[in-house]
Short mmCIF file of C-alpha atoms in Angstrom, two decimals:
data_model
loop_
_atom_site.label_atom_id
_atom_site.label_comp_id
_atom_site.label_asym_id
_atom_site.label_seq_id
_atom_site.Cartn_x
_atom_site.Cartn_y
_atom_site.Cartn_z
CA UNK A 88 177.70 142.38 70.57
CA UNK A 89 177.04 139.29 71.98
CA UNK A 90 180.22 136.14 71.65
CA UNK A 91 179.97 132.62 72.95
CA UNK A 92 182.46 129.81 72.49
CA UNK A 93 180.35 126.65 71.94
CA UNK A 94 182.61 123.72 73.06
CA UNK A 95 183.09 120.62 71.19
CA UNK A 96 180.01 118.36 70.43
CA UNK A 97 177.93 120.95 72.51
CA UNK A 98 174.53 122.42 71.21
CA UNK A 99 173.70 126.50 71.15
CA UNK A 100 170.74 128.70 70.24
CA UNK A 101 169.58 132.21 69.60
CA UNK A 102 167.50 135.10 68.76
CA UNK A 103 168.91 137.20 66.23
CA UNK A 104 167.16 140.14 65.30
CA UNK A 105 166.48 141.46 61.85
CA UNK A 106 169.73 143.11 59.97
CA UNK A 107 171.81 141.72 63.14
CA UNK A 108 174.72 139.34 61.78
CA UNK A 109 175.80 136.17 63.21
CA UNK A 110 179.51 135.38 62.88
CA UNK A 111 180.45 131.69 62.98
CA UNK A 112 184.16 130.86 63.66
CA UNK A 113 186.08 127.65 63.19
CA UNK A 114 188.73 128.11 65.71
CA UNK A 115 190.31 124.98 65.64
CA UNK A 116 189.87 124.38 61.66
CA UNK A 117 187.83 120.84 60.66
CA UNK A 118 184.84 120.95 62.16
CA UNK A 119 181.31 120.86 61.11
CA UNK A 120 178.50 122.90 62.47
CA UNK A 121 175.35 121.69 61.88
CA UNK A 122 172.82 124.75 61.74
CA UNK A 123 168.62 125.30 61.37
CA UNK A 124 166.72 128.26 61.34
CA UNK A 125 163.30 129.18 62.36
CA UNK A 126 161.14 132.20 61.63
CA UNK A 127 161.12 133.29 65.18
CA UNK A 128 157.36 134.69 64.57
CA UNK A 129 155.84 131.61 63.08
CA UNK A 130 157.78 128.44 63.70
CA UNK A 131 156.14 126.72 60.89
CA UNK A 132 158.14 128.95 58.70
CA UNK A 133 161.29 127.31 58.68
CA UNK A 134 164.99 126.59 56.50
CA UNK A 135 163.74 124.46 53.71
CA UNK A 136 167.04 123.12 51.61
CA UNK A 137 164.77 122.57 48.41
CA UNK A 138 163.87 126.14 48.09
CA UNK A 139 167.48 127.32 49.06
CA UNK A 140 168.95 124.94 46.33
CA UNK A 141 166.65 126.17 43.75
CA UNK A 142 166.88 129.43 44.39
CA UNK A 143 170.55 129.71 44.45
CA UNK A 144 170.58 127.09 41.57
CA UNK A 145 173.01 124.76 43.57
CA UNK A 146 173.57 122.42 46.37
CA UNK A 147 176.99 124.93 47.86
CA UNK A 148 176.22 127.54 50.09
CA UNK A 149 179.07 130.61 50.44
CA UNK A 150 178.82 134.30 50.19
CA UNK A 151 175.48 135.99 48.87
CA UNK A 152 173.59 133.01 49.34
CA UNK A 153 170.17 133.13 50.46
CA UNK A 154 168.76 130.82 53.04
CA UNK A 155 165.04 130.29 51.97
CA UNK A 156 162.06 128.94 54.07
CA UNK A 157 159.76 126.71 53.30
CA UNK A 158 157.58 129.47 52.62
CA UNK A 159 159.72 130.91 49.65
CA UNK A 160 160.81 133.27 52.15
CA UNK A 161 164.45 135.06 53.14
CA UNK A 162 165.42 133.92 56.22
CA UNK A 163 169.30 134.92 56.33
CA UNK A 164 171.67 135.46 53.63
CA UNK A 165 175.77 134.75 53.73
CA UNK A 166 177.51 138.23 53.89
CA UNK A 167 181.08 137.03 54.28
CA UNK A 168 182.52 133.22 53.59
CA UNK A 169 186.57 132.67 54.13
CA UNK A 170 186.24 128.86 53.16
CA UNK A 171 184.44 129.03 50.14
CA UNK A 172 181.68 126.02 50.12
CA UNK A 173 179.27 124.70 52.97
CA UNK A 174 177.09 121.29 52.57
CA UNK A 175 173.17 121.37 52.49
CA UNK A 176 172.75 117.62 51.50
CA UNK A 177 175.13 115.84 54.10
CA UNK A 178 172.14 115.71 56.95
CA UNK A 179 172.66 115.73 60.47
CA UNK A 180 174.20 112.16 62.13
CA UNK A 181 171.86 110.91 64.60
CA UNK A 182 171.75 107.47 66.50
CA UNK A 183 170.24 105.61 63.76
CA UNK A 184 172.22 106.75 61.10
CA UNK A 185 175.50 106.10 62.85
CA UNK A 186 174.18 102.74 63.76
CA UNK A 187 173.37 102.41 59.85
CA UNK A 188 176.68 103.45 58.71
CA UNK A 189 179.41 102.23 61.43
CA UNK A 190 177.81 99.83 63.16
CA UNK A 191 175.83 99.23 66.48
CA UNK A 192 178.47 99.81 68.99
CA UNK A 193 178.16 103.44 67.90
CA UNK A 194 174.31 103.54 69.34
CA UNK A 195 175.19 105.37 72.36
CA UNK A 196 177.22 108.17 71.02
CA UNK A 197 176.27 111.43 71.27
CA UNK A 198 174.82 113.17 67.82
CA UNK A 199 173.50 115.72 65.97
CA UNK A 200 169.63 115.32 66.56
CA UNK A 201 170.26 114.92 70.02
CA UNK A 202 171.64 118.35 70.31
CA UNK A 203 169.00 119.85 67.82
CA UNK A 204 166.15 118.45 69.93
CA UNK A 205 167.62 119.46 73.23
CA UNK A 206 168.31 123.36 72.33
CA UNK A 207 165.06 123.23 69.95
CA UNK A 208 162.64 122.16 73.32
CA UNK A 209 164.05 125.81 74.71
CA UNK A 210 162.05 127.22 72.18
CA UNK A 211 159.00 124.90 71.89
CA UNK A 212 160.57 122.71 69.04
CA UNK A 213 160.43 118.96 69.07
CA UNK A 214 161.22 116.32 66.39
CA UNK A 215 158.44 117.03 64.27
CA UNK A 216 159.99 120.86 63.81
CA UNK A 217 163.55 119.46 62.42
CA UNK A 218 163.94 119.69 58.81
CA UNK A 219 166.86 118.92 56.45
CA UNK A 220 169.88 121.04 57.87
CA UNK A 221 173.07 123.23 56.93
CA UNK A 222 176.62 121.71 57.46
CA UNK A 223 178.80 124.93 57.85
CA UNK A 224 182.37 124.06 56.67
CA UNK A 225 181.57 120.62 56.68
CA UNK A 226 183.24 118.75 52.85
CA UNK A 227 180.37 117.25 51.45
CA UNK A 228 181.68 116.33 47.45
CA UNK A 229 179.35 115.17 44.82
CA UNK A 230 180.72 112.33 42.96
CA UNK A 231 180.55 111.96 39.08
CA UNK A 232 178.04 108.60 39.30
CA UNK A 233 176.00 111.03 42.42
CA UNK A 234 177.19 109.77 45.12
CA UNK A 235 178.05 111.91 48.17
CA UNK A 236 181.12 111.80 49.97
CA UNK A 237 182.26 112.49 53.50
CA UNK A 238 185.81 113.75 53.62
CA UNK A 239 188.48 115.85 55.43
CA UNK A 240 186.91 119.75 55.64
CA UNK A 241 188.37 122.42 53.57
CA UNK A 242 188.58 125.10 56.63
CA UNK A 243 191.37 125.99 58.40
CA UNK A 244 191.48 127.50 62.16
CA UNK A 245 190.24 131.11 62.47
CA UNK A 246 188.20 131.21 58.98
CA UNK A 247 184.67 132.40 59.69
CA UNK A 248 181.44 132.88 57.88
CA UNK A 249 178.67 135.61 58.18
CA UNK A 250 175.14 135.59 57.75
CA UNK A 251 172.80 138.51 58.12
CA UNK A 252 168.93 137.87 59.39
CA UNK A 253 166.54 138.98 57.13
CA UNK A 254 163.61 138.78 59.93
CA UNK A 255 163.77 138.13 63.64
CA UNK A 256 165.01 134.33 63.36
CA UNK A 257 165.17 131.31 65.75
CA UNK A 258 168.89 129.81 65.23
CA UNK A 259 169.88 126.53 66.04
CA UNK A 260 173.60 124.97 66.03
CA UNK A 261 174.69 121.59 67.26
CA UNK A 262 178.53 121.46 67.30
CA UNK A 263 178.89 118.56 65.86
CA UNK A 264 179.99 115.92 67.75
CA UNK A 265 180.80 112.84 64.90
CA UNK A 266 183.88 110.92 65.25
CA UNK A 267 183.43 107.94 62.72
CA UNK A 268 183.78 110.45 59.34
CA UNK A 269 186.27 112.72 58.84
CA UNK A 270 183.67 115.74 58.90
CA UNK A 271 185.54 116.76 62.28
CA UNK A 272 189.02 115.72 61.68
CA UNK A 273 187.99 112.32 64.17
CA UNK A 274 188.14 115.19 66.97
CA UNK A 275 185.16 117.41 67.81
CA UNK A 276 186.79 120.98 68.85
CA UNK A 277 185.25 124.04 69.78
CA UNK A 278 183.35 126.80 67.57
CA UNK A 279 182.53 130.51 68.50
CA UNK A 280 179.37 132.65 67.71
CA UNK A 281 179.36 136.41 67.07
CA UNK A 282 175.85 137.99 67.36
CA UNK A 283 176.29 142.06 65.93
CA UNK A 284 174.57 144.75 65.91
CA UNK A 285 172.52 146.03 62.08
CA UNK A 286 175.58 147.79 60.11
#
């Protein structure tokens, strides 16, 4: 078994093998971790949120959901879920989009994409490799008139989600590190990582 605590706003990747799991822990409660997965064979086969969302038949991830590639393909599925619903619409915050949304004096804060394109170049990934991403516990409500919002999470510290890899698969998290939404409780904190052995 394999456990790392990823500190707030930081970025972390692995390996995980087929039938190993991959425990994710809020430890703090409130904080979003923003997660892709690669095929760790063939790159090009990667987490495709249109294929998950149509195969699951909706946007929520939680237990027994699949993650598809873009390939139609199993990539990981969710064994265990303590919090109930996960976001695959919300995105991942980068420079421009916090620009977009809270103004330019947010231009040098740290984001999502950074972290995703830093841990990604360990395993020969680069921008044109990062696709539309998961928000684990991140509270990403759909309003009646379709509108998304962007409000306080629905975890709590200690709750934890598990996913099982259906193939050897690349996986990428950036801790995210927002602090203008309330996706983080306006306080980054800490997440941990479980890698396990096949049951």
């Amino acid at each position: 078994m394999t456990h790392v605590t990823v500190p707030a706003r930081a970025a972390w990747s692995a390996v995980v093998r087929t039938g190993e799991t991959l425990t994710v822990t809020d430890l703090h409660g409130n904080q979003a971790v923003d997660f892709l997965v690669y095929d760790a064979g063939d790159t090009s086969v990667r987490y495709s949120a249109p294929d998950t969302v149509q195969a699951q038949g909706g946007i929520f991830l939680t237990t027994g959901s699949v993650l598809m590639s873009n390939e139609h393909t199993p990539l990981m599925t969710v064994t265990e879920d303590e919090v109930g619903r996960h976001d695959t619409v919300g995105g991942a915050c980068s420079k421009e989009s916090n620009t977009l949304r809270y103004g330019h004096h947010t231009w040098s804060q740290h984001a999502c994409v950074d972290n995703f394109l830093a841990e990604g170049a360990r395993h020969g990934l680069d921008k044109r490799d990062l696709v539309s991403n998961i928000n684990w516990y991140m509270n990403v409500p759909v309003e009646k008139d379709g509108t998304l919002g962007i409000v306080d999470g629905i975890s709590a510290p200690g709750l934890r989600l598990t996913l099982r890899a259906e193939c050897d698969v690349i996986v990428l998290v950036s801790n995210c590190p927002q602090i203008n939404n309330p996706c983080n409780g306006f306080e980054p904190t800490a997440v941990a990582m479980t890698i396990g052995a096949p049951a």
